[in-house]
Short mmCIF file of N, CA and C in Angstrom, two decimals:
data_model
loop_
_atom_site.label_atom_id
_atom_site.label_comp_id
_atom_site.label_asym_id
_atom_site.label_seq_id
_atom_site.Cartn_x
_atom_site.Cartn_y
_atom_site.Cartn_z
N MET I 715 -38.80 -8.89 30.49
CA MET I 715 -38.35 -7.83 29.73
C MET I 715 -39.27 -6.90 29.50
N ASP I 716 -40.69 -7.18 29.86
CA ASP I 716 -41.73 -5.76 29.85
C ASP I 716 -41.39 -4.97 31.07
N TYR I 717 -40.88 -5.15 31.86
CA TYR I 717 -40.16 -4.41 33.06
C TYR I 717 -39.15 -3.39 32.82
N VAL I 718 -38.14 -4.22 32.13
CA VAL I 718 -37.18 -3.27 31.74
C VAL I 718 -37.35 -2.28 30.59
N ASN I 719 -38.26 -2.76 29.76
CA ASN I 719 -38.83 -1.70 28.51
C ASN I 719 -39.34 -0.53 29.38
N ALA I 720 -40.36 -1.00 30.16
CA ALA I 720 -41.00 0.14 30.84
C ALA I 720 -40.13 1.05 31.59
N PHE I 721 -39.24 0.59 32.38
CA PHE I 721 -38.15 1.67 32.79
C PHE I 721 -37.27 2.04 31.71
N LEU I 722 -37.06 1.55 30.59
CA LEU I 722 -35.93 2.36 29.84
C LEU I 722 -36.95 3.35 29.24
N CYS I 723 -38.26 3.14 29.10
CA CYS I 723 -39.10 4.19 28.22
C CYS I 723 -39.34 5.40 29.18
N GLY I 724 -39.79 5.05 30.25
CA GLY I 724 -39.92 6.03 31.23
C GLY I 724 -38.75 6.83 31.69
N GLY I 725 -37.78 6.31 31.78
CA GLY I 725 -36.61 6.64 32.05
C GLY I 725 -36.30 7.71 30.99
N ILE I 726 -36.12 7.54 29.63
CA ILE I 726 -35.89 8.54 28.54
C ILE I 726 -36.78 9.49 28.68
N LEU I 727 -38.24 8.96 28.76
CA LEU I 727 -38.88 10.55 28.65
C LEU I 727 -38.52 11.49 30.06
N CYS I 728 -38.13 10.96 31.10
CA CYS I 728 -37.86 11.72 32.23
C CYS I 728 -36.39 12.24 31.84
N ALA I 729 -35.41 11.43 31.43
CA ALA I 729 -34.16 12.25 31.13
C ALA I 729 -34.34 13.25 30.07
N ILE I 730 -35.24 13.59 29.16
CA ILE I 730 -35.61 14.43 28.24
C ILE I 730 -36.04 15.55 29.04
N GLY I 731 -37.05 15.45 29.82
CA GLY I 731 -37.59 16.32 30.71
C GLY I 731 -36.49 17.30 31.61
N GLN I 732 -35.45 16.26 32.22
CA GLN I 732 -34.66 16.65 33.09
C GLN I 732 -33.65 17.81 32.17
N LEU I 733 -33.22 17.09 31.08
CA LEU I 733 -32.30 17.91 30.14
C LEU I 733 -32.95 19.37 29.55
N LEU I 734 -34.22 19.27 29.42
CA LEU I 734 -34.92 20.68 29.30
C LEU I 734 -34.91 21.48 30.28
N ILE I 735 -35.04 21.07 31.43
CA ILE I 735 -35.05 21.89 32.61
C ILE I 735 -33.74 22.54 32.79
N ASP I 736 -32.78 21.61 32.56
CA ASP I 736 -31.29 22.23 33.00
C ASP I 736 -30.78 23.01 31.67
N ARG I 737 -31.17 22.61 30.57
CA ARG I 737 -30.45 23.24 29.36
C ARG I 737 -31.29 24.31 28.76
N THR I 738 -32.32 24.58 29.12
CA THR I 738 -33.29 25.41 28.46
C THR I 738 -34.11 26.54 29.67
N SER I 739 -34.58 27.79 29.17
CA SER I 739 -35.12 28.51 30.06
C SER I 739 -36.48 28.08 30.30
N LEU I 740 -37.01 27.13 29.87
CA LEU I 740 -38.30 26.50 29.90
C LEU I 740 -38.70 26.06 31.00
N THR I 741 -39.85 26.81 31.68
CA THR I 741 -40.49 26.58 33.13
C THR I 741 -40.93 24.89 33.23
N PRO I 742 -40.89 24.42 34.31
CA PRO I 742 -41.58 23.06 34.27
C PRO I 742 -43.06 23.01 33.62
N ALA I 743 -43.77 23.95 34.16
CA ALA I 743 -45.44 23.95 33.81
C ALA I 743 -45.13 23.69 31.95
N LYS I 744 -44.27 24.58 31.64
CA LYS I 744 -44.09 24.61 30.02
C LYS I 744 -43.72 23.27 29.31
N ILE I 745 -42.77 22.72 29.93
CA ILE I 745 -42.31 21.62 29.73
C ILE I 745 -43.31 20.26 29.74
N LEU I 746 -44.50 20.56 30.90
CA LEU I 746 -45.42 19.60 31.04
C LEU I 746 -46.36 20.01 29.68
N VAL I 747 -46.87 20.86 29.51
CA VAL I 747 -47.76 21.25 28.47
C VAL I 747 -47.06 20.66 26.99
N CYS I 748 -45.41 20.67 26.77
CA CYS I 748 -44.77 20.43 25.67
C CYS I 748 -45.09 18.62 25.45
N TYR I 749 -45.08 18.12 26.75
CA TYR I 749 -44.86 16.59 26.88
C TYR I 749 -46.51 16.30 26.09
N VAL I 750 -47.57 17.02 27.06
CA VAL I 750 -48.92 16.48 26.55
C VAL I 750 -49.11 16.84 25.10
N THR I 751 -48.64 17.89 24.68
CA THR I 751 -48.90 18.04 23.22
C THR I 751 -48.25 17.18 22.21
N ALA I 752 -46.93 16.70 22.79
CA ALA I 752 -46.27 16.11 21.91
C ALA I 752 -46.81 14.56 21.72
N GLY I 753 -47.46 14.19 22.90
CA GLY I 753 -48.39 12.74 23.27
C GLY I 753 -49.50 12.88 22.02
N VAL I 754 -50.20 14.00 22.19
CA VAL I 754 -51.37 14.12 21.06
C VAL I 754 -50.89 14.27 19.94
N VAL I 755 -50.01 15.07 19.41
CA VAL I 755 -49.32 15.01 18.05
C VAL I 755 -48.80 13.58 17.75
N LEU I 756 -47.95 12.88 18.42
CA LEU I 756 -47.49 11.58 17.95
C LEU I 756 -48.82 10.73 18.12
N GLY I 757 -49.41 10.47 19.37
CA GLY I 757 -50.52 9.66 18.85
C GLY I 757 -51.63 10.09 17.94
N GLY I 758 -51.56 11.16 17.40
CA GLY I 758 -52.79 11.63 16.13
C GLY I 758 -52.09 11.03 14.95
N LEU I 759 -50.82 10.93 14.81
CA LEU I 759 -50.04 10.65 13.61
C LEU I 759 -49.97 8.98 13.46
N GLY I 760 -50.21 8.47 14.45
CA GLY I 760 -50.45 6.90 15.02
C GLY I 760 -48.70 6.88 15.51
N TRP I 761 -47.86 7.35 15.61
CA TRP I 761 -46.62 6.92 16.03
C TRP I 761 -46.43 6.34 17.31
N TYR I 762 -47.15 7.30 18.29
CA TYR I 762 -47.03 6.91 19.87
C TYR I 762 -47.39 5.38 19.88
N GLN I 763 -48.34 4.66 18.95
CA GLN I 763 -48.58 3.50 19.67
C GLN I 763 -47.57 2.56 19.53
N ARG I 764 -46.74 2.82 18.56
CA ARG I 764 -45.60 1.78 18.60
C ARG I 764 -44.43 1.72 19.97
N ILE I 765 -44.47 3.19 20.15
CA ILE I 765 -43.72 3.39 21.69
C ILE I 765 -44.64 2.93 22.57
N ALA I 766 -45.80 3.01 22.89
CA ALA I 766 -46.37 2.46 23.71
C ALA I 766 -46.63 0.89 23.56
N ASP I 767 -46.43 0.22 22.63
CA ASP I 767 -46.52 -1.06 22.52
C ASP I 767 -45.08 -1.84 22.95
N TRP I 768 -44.03 -0.58 22.61
CA TRP I 768 -42.68 -1.18 23.04
C TRP I 768 -42.42 -0.85 24.69
N GLY I 769 -42.94 0.33 25.33
CA GLY I 769 -42.49 0.79 26.53
C GLY I 769 -43.81 0.44 27.63
N GLY I 770 -44.90 -0.02 27.14
CA GLY I 770 -45.61 -0.29 28.21
C GLY I 770 -46.14 0.85 29.05
N ALA I 771 -46.23 0.67 30.34
CA ALA I 771 -46.38 1.63 31.30
C ALA I 771 -45.72 3.00 31.21
N GLY I 772 -44.25 2.56 30.87
CA GLY I 772 -43.31 3.41 30.95
C GLY I 772 -43.61 4.53 29.83
N ALA I 773 -44.52 4.22 28.68
CA ALA I 773 -45.09 5.25 27.66
C ALA I 773 -46.55 5.88 28.07
N THR I 774 -47.12 4.99 28.62
CA THR I 774 -48.66 5.43 29.00
C THR I 774 -48.82 6.16 30.16
N VAL I 775 -48.13 5.86 31.17
CA VAL I 775 -48.32 6.89 32.46
C VAL I 775 -48.13 8.00 32.64
N PRO I 776 -46.66 8.29 31.94
CA PRO I 776 -46.47 9.85 31.84
C PRO I 776 -47.47 10.70 31.23
N LEU I 777 -46.74 11.87 31.19
CA LEU I 777 -47.89 12.96 30.54
C LEU I 777 -48.31 12.67 29.06
N THR I 778 -46.96 12.37 28.23
CA THR I 778 -47.11 12.06 26.76
C THR I 778 -47.99 10.99 26.82
N GLY I 779 -48.31 9.89 27.89
CA GLY I 779 -49.57 8.91 27.46
C GLY I 779 -50.80 9.77 27.71
N PHE I 780 -50.88 10.49 28.54
CA PHE I 780 -52.10 11.21 28.60
C PHE I 780 -52.63 12.05 27.33
N GLY I 781 -51.52 12.70 26.83
CA GLY I 781 -51.91 13.28 25.57
C GLY I 781 -52.52 12.22 24.56
N PHE I 782 -51.74 11.05 24.28
CA PHE I 782 -51.91 9.78 23.41
C PHE I 782 -53.13 9.44 23.84
N LEU I 783 -53.82 9.54 24.97
CA LEU I 783 -55.07 9.00 25.18
C LEU I 783 -56.06 9.94 24.81
N LEU I 784 -55.76 11.25 24.86
CA LEU I 784 -56.71 12.29 24.17
C LEU I 784 -56.83 12.02 22.71
N ALA I 785 -55.68 12.06 22.25
CA ALA I 785 -55.52 11.92 20.47
C ALA I 785 -56.31 10.38 20.26
N LYS I 786 -56.13 9.64 20.97
CA LYS I 786 -56.83 8.18 20.39
C LYS I 786 -58.40 8.32 20.83
N GLY I 787 -58.83 9.00 21.83
CA GLY I 787 -60.26 8.95 22.46
C GLY I 787 -60.68 9.78 21.01
N ALA I 788 -60.26 11.07 20.68
CA ALA I 788 -60.50 11.96 19.83
C ALA I 788 -60.76 11.09 18.50
N LYS I 789 -59.78 10.62 17.85
CA LYS I 789 -59.89 9.75 16.78
C LYS I 789 -61.02 8.64 16.67
N LYS I 790 -61.20 7.89 17.90
CA LYS I 790 -62.63 7.05 17.79
C LYS I 790 -63.76 7.95 17.88
N ALA I 791 -63.82 8.72 18.37
CA ALA I 791 -64.97 9.24 18.44
C ALA I 791 -65.29 10.11 17.10
N VAL I 792 -64.55 10.62 16.46
CA VAL I 792 -64.70 11.53 15.41
C VAL I 792 -65.32 10.07 14.35
N LEU I 793 -64.55 8.97 14.45
CA LEU I 793 -65.03 8.15 13.36
C LEU I 793 -66.42 7.53 13.75
N GLU I 794 -66.96 7.63 15.21
CA GLU I 794 -68.25 7.27 15.40
C GLU I 794 -69.26 8.52 15.15
N ASP I 795 -68.84 9.67 15.67
CA ASP I 795 -70.05 10.64 15.77
C ASP I 795 -69.64 11.79 15.02
N GLY I 796 -68.57 11.74 14.26
CA GLY I 796 -68.40 12.98 13.02
C GLY I 796 -67.63 13.78 13.91
N VAL I 797 -67.70 15.26 13.31
CA VAL I 797 -67.06 16.32 13.57
C VAL I 797 -66.99 16.42 15.34
N LEU I 798 -68.37 16.45 15.88
CA LEU I 798 -68.23 16.63 17.45
C LEU I 798 -67.58 15.88 18.05
N GLY I 799 -67.20 14.74 17.55
CA GLY I 799 -66.19 13.62 18.44
C GLY I 799 -64.92 14.24 18.77
N ALA I 800 -64.53 15.21 17.92
CA ALA I 800 -63.13 15.72 18.19
C ALA I 800 -63.22 16.73 19.32
N LEU I 801 -64.19 16.95 19.71
CA LEU I 801 -64.40 17.79 20.84
C LEU I 801 -64.79 16.89 22.16
N THR I 802 -65.43 15.95 22.08
CA THR I 802 -65.88 15.19 23.10
C THR I 802 -65.05 13.86 23.27
N GLY I 803 -64.36 13.45 22.40
CA GLY I 803 -63.87 11.99 22.42
C GLY I 803 -62.58 12.04 23.34
N GLY I 804 -61.76 12.99 23.46
CA GLY I 804 -60.42 13.24 24.18
C GLY I 804 -61.10 13.01 25.68
N VAL I 805 -61.69 13.89 26.08
CA VAL I 805 -62.22 13.86 27.43
C VAL I 805 -63.08 12.82 27.83
N THR I 806 -63.92 11.92 26.81
CA THR I 806 -64.21 10.87 27.40
C THR I 806 -63.63 9.66 27.72
N ALA I 807 -62.47 9.69 26.77
CA ALA I 807 -61.33 8.74 26.99
C ALA I 807 -60.93 8.71 28.05
N ALA I 808 -60.37 9.91 28.53
CA ALA I 808 -59.40 10.25 29.96
C ALA I 808 -60.72 10.43 30.97
N ALA I 809 -61.67 10.05 31.07
CA ALA I 809 -62.45 10.49 32.18
C ALA I 809 -62.32 9.85 33.46
N GLY I 810 -62.29 8.66 33.27
CA GLY I 810 -61.87 7.60 34.31
C GLY I 810 -60.79 8.23 34.96
N GLY I 811 -59.47 8.52 34.50
CA GLY I 811 -58.25 8.91 35.16
C GLY I 811 -58.42 10.17 35.75
N ILE I 812 -59.12 11.14 35.35
CA ILE I 812 -59.22 12.48 35.50
C ILE I 812 -60.28 12.37 36.78
N ALA I 813 -61.25 11.47 37.03
CA ALA I 813 -62.10 11.46 38.09
C ALA I 813 -61.53 10.43 39.07
N ALA I 814 -60.30 9.64 39.04
CA ALA I 814 -59.63 9.10 39.84
C ALA I 814 -58.78 9.99 40.53
N ALA I 815 -58.09 11.07 39.68
CA ALA I 815 -57.10 12.19 40.04
C ALA I 815 -57.93 12.87 41.23
N VAL I 816 -59.00 13.56 40.68
CA VAL I 816 -59.99 14.42 41.62
C VAL I 816 -60.28 13.46 43.04
N PHE I 817 -60.71 12.40 43.05
CA PHE I 817 -61.04 11.62 43.89
C PHE I 817 -60.09 11.38 44.97
N PHE I 818 -58.78 10.79 44.40
CA PHE I 818 -57.83 10.54 45.52
C PHE I 818 -57.21 11.97 45.86
N GLY I 819 -57.16 12.85 45.22
CA GLY I 819 -56.63 14.44 45.42
C GLY I 819 -57.51 14.76 46.56
N PHE I 820 -59.07 14.79 46.72
CA PHE I 820 -60.00 14.86 47.46
C PHE I 820 -59.62 14.16 49.12
N LEU I 821 -59.48 12.73 48.75
CA LEU I 821 -59.24 12.03 49.93
C LEU I 821 -57.97 12.32 50.45
N ALA I 822 -56.87 12.64 49.67
CA ALA I 822 -55.73 13.01 50.63
C ALA I 822 -55.98 14.16 51.57
N ALA I 823 -56.69 15.26 50.74
CA ALA I 823 -56.90 16.34 51.66
C ALA I 823 -57.57 16.55 52.69
N LEU I 824 -58.60 15.12 52.67
CA LEU I 824 -59.74 14.91 54.01
C LEU I 824 -58.39 14.16 55.14
N LEU I 825 -57.55 13.45 54.63
CA LEU I 825 -56.69 12.83 55.63
C LEU I 825 -55.42 13.53 56.18
N PHE I 826 -55.07 14.34 55.37
CA PHE I 826 -53.53 14.81 56.01
C PHE I 826 -53.79 16.46 56.11
N LYS I 827 -53.04 17.01 56.82
CA LYS I 827 -53.26 18.43 57.26
C LYS I 827 -52.05 19.17 56.65
N PRO I 828 -52.24 20.05 55.84
CA PRO I 828 -50.97 20.78 55.33
C PRO I 828 -50.39 21.40 56.31
N LYS I 829 -49.05 21.66 56.30
CA LYS I 829 -48.21 22.42 57.48
C LYS I 829 -47.62 23.79 56.85
N SER I 830 -47.36 24.81 57.44
CA SER I 830 -46.50 26.02 56.84
C SER I 830 -45.07 25.43 56.82
N LYS I 831 -44.56 25.88 55.88
CA LYS I 831 -43.10 25.86 55.70
C LYS I 831 -42.29 26.68 56.43
N ALA I 832 -42.79 27.63 57.13
CA ALA I 832 -41.98 28.77 57.65
C ALA I 832 -41.96 28.44 59.06
#
């Protein structure tokens, strides 16, 4: 059942994004920023944890999950370090994912040759 919930949660998030692309004049970049911001706001309010508990990877892997991770890290760091934690906690919590993205992007750039579309 966990796989079904993850599929449904991720599918709902993707369907919302597709509807925003099709029905509004928002660019994909603006929609991505809205998703991260929504994850931060919902995570800060404590609501996204319920979604993540139900949807599993369907909620934590998309960009809303990244925003949730930033908010969760900032909340934890504020409790431990005070106000300075608000600035450092999110980046500290997401450091592993950011480092992996940079490393695998670099690895892909080394292994593959880009080709011109023309």
